[in-house]
Each structure stands twice: as structure tokens, then as C-alpha cells.
Short mmCIF file of C-alpha atoms in Angstrom, two decimals:
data_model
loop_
_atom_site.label_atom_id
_atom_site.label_comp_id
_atom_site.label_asym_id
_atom_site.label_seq_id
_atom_site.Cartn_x
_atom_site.Cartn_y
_atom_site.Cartn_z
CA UNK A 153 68.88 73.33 133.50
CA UNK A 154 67.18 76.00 130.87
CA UNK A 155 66.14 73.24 128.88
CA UNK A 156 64.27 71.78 131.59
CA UNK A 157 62.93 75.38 132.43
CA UNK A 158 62.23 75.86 129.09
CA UNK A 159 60.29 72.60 128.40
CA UNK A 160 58.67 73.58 131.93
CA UNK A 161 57.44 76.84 130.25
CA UNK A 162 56.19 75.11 126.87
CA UNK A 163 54.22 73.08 129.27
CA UNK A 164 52.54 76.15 131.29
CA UNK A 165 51.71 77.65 128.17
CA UNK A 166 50.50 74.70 126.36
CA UNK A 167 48.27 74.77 129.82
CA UNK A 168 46.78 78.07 129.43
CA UNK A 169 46.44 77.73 126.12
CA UNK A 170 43.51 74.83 126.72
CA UNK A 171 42.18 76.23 130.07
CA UNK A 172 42.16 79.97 129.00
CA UNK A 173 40.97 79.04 125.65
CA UNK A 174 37.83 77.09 127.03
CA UNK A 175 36.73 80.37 128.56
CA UNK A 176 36.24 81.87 125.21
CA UNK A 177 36.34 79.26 122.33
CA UNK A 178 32.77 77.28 123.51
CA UNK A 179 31.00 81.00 122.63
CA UNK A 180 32.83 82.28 120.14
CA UNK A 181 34.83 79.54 118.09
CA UNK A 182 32.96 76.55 118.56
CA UNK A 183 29.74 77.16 117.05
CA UNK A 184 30.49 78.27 113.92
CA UNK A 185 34.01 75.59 113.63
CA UNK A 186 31.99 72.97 114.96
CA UNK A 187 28.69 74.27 112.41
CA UNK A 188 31.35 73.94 109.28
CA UNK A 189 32.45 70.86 110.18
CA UNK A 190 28.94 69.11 110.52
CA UNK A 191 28.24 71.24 106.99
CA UNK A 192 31.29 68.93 105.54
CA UNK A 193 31.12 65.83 107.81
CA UNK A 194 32.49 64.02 105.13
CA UNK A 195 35.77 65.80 105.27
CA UNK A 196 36.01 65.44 108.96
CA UNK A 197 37.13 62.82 111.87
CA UNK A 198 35.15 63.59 114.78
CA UNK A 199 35.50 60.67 117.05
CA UNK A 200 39.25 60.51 118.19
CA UNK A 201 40.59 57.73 119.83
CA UNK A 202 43.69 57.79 122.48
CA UNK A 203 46.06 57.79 119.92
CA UNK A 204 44.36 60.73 118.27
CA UNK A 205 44.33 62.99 121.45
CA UNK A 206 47.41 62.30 121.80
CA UNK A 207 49.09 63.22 118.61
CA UNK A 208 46.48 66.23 118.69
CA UNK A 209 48.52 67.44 122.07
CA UNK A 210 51.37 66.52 120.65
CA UNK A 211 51.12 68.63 117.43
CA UNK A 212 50.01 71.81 119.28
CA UNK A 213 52.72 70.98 122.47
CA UNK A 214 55.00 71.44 119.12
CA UNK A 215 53.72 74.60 117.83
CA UNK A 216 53.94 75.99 120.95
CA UNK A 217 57.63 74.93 121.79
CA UNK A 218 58.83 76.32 118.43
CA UNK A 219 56.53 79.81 119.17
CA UNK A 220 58.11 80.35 122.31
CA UNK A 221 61.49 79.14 120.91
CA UNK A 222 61.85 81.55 118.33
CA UNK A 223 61.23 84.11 120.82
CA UNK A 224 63.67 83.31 123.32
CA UNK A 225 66.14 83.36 120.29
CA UNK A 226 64.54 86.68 118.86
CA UNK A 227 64.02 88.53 122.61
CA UNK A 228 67.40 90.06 123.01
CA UNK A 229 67.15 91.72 119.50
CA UNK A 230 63.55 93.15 120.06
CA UNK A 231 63.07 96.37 122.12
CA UNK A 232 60.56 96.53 124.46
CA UNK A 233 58.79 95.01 127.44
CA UNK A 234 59.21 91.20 127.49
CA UNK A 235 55.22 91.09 126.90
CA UNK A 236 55.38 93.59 123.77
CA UNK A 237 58.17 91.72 122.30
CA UNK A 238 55.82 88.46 123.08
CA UNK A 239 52.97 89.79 121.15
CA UNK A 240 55.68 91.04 117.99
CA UNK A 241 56.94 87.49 117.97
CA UNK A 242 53.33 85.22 118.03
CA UNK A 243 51.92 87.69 115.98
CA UNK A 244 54.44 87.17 112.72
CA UNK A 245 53.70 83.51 113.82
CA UNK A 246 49.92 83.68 113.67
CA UNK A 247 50.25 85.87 110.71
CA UNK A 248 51.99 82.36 109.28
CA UNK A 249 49.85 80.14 110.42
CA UNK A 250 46.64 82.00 109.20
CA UNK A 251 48.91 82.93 105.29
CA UNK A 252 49.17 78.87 105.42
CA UNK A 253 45.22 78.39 106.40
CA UNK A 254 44.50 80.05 103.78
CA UNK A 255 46.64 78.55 101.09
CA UNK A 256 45.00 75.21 102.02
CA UNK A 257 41.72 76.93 102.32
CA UNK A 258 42.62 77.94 98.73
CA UNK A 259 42.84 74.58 97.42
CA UNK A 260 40.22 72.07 99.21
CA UNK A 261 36.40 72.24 97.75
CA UNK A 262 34.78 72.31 101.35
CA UNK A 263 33.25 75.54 102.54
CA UNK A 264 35.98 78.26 103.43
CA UNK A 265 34.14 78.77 106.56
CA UNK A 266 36.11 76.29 108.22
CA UNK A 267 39.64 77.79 107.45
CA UNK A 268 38.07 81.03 108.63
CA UNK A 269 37.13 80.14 111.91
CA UNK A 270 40.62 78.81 112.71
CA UNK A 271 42.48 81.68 111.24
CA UNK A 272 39.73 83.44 114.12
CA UNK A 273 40.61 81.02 116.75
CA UNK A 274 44.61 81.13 115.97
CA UNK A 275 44.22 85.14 116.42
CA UNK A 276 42.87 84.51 119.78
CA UNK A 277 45.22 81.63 121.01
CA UNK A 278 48.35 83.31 119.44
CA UNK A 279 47.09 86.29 121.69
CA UNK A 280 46.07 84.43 124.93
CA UNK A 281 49.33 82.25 125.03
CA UNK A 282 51.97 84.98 123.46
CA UNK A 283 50.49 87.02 126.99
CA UNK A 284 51.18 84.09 129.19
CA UNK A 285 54.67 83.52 127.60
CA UNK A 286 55.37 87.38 127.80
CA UNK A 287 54.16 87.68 131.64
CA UNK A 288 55.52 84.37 132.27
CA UNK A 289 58.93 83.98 130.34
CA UNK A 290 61.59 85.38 132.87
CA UNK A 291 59.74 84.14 136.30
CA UNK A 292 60.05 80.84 134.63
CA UNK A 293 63.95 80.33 132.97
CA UNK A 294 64.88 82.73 135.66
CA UNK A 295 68.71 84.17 134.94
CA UNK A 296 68.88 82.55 131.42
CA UNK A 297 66.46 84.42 130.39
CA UNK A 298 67.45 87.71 132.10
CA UNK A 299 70.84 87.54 130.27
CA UNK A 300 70.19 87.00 126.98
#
């Protein structure tokens, strides 16, 4: 039963992740992502098909499942509230994603700009969705989560 809780919670968050991200990222991401991209259209796909969506979702569902996995493993050795130990744990994992951005960043010939807005936009997901795990973590795996 805690996996299916968990998987439920890795869905919720994957959830406000999209929804509470389109209340920022269309005035403060998109512009300048979507203005890098056009800059390098050579470099980018921008017309996905099914199968692209899908293994878009996918990926992220992914990141997401191991984020909030390695937090439920690291919670009972953190101190503090559920939510601080939230942001401690999606932080170190922003911190990687945005260390890898910008070794790849490092090494393609296409304007930085682009890595820069998504180490921008991973600062502001990591954020939105290591909240809504933090709030959301024990109310959804109930007693397995109160007991570890």
C-alpha cells in the first residue's frame, strides 16, 4: 500500500508541478526560453508529436519520483519541519540539476542563454513542487510516512 501512496504522491506533485508552474513560467520563463530557442532553431524540436509528449511526461514523472524518493529515504535523518527538510532535499537536487546544465551548457556552441533560463526555471519548479511534497508528504502516505 505505500507504494501505491507513494506513486499517488509522485502523481500530485507531478500535477502541481504543470498547473502551478503555468501561473508563473508564461511571464517569467517562457519568453526568454522560448526567445533562445527561436535564436538556435536549428538546435531545437519544436513540434512534438504524441510520442514526444509522452516521453516528455514521462522523463519529468521520473525526476520527480526519484526527488521525492530520496526524500522519503533522507526525511527521518533531517531535522526539521517536513516542509524545511523538503526544501534541504530539492534544493541539493536542483543544485544537481542546474551543476549538470551547466556542464552541457559548457560544451554545446548555441547561446548559453538557453541553459540559463532552465537552471532559472528548475530553481522555481524545484521550489514550487519541493513545497507541495513538504505540505503534502504525510497527508498523502499517511502512517508510513509518520514512522519513518
Amino acid at each position: 500500500m505505500l507504494i501505491v501512496r507513494f506513486l499517488v504522491l509522485v502523481l500530485v506533485l507531478n500535477v502541481l508541478r504543470y498547473a502551478g508552474g503555468f501561473l508563473f513560467e508564461p511571464i517569467v520563463i517562457f519568453p526568454g526560453l522560448f526567445g533562445a530557442m527561436a535564436e538556435s532553431a536549428s538546435y531545437f524540436r519544436t513540434e512534438f508529436e504524441t510520442f514526444d509528449w509522452v516521453t516528455s511526461y514521462l522523463y519529468n514523472f521520473t525526476m520527480w519520483l526519484c526527488a521525492a524518493w530520496m526524500f522519503h529515504l533522507a526525511r527521518p535523518a533531517l531535522k526539521g519541519t517536513d516542509l524545511v527538510c523538503s526544501l534541504k532535499v530539492f534544493g541539493i537536487l536542483w543544485l544537481n540539476f542546474a551543476a549538470i546544465s551547466a556542464i552541457y551548457m559548457n560544451h554545446y556552441s548555441h547561446p548559453r542563454d538557453f541553459y540559463l533560463w532552465n537552471i532559472l526555471d528548475g530553481l522555481l519548479v524545484f521550489a514550487l513542487v519541493a513545497v507541495g511534497n513538504g505540505l503534502l508528504y504525510r497527508r498523502i502516505l499517511g502512517a508510513s510516512a509518520a514512522t519513518r
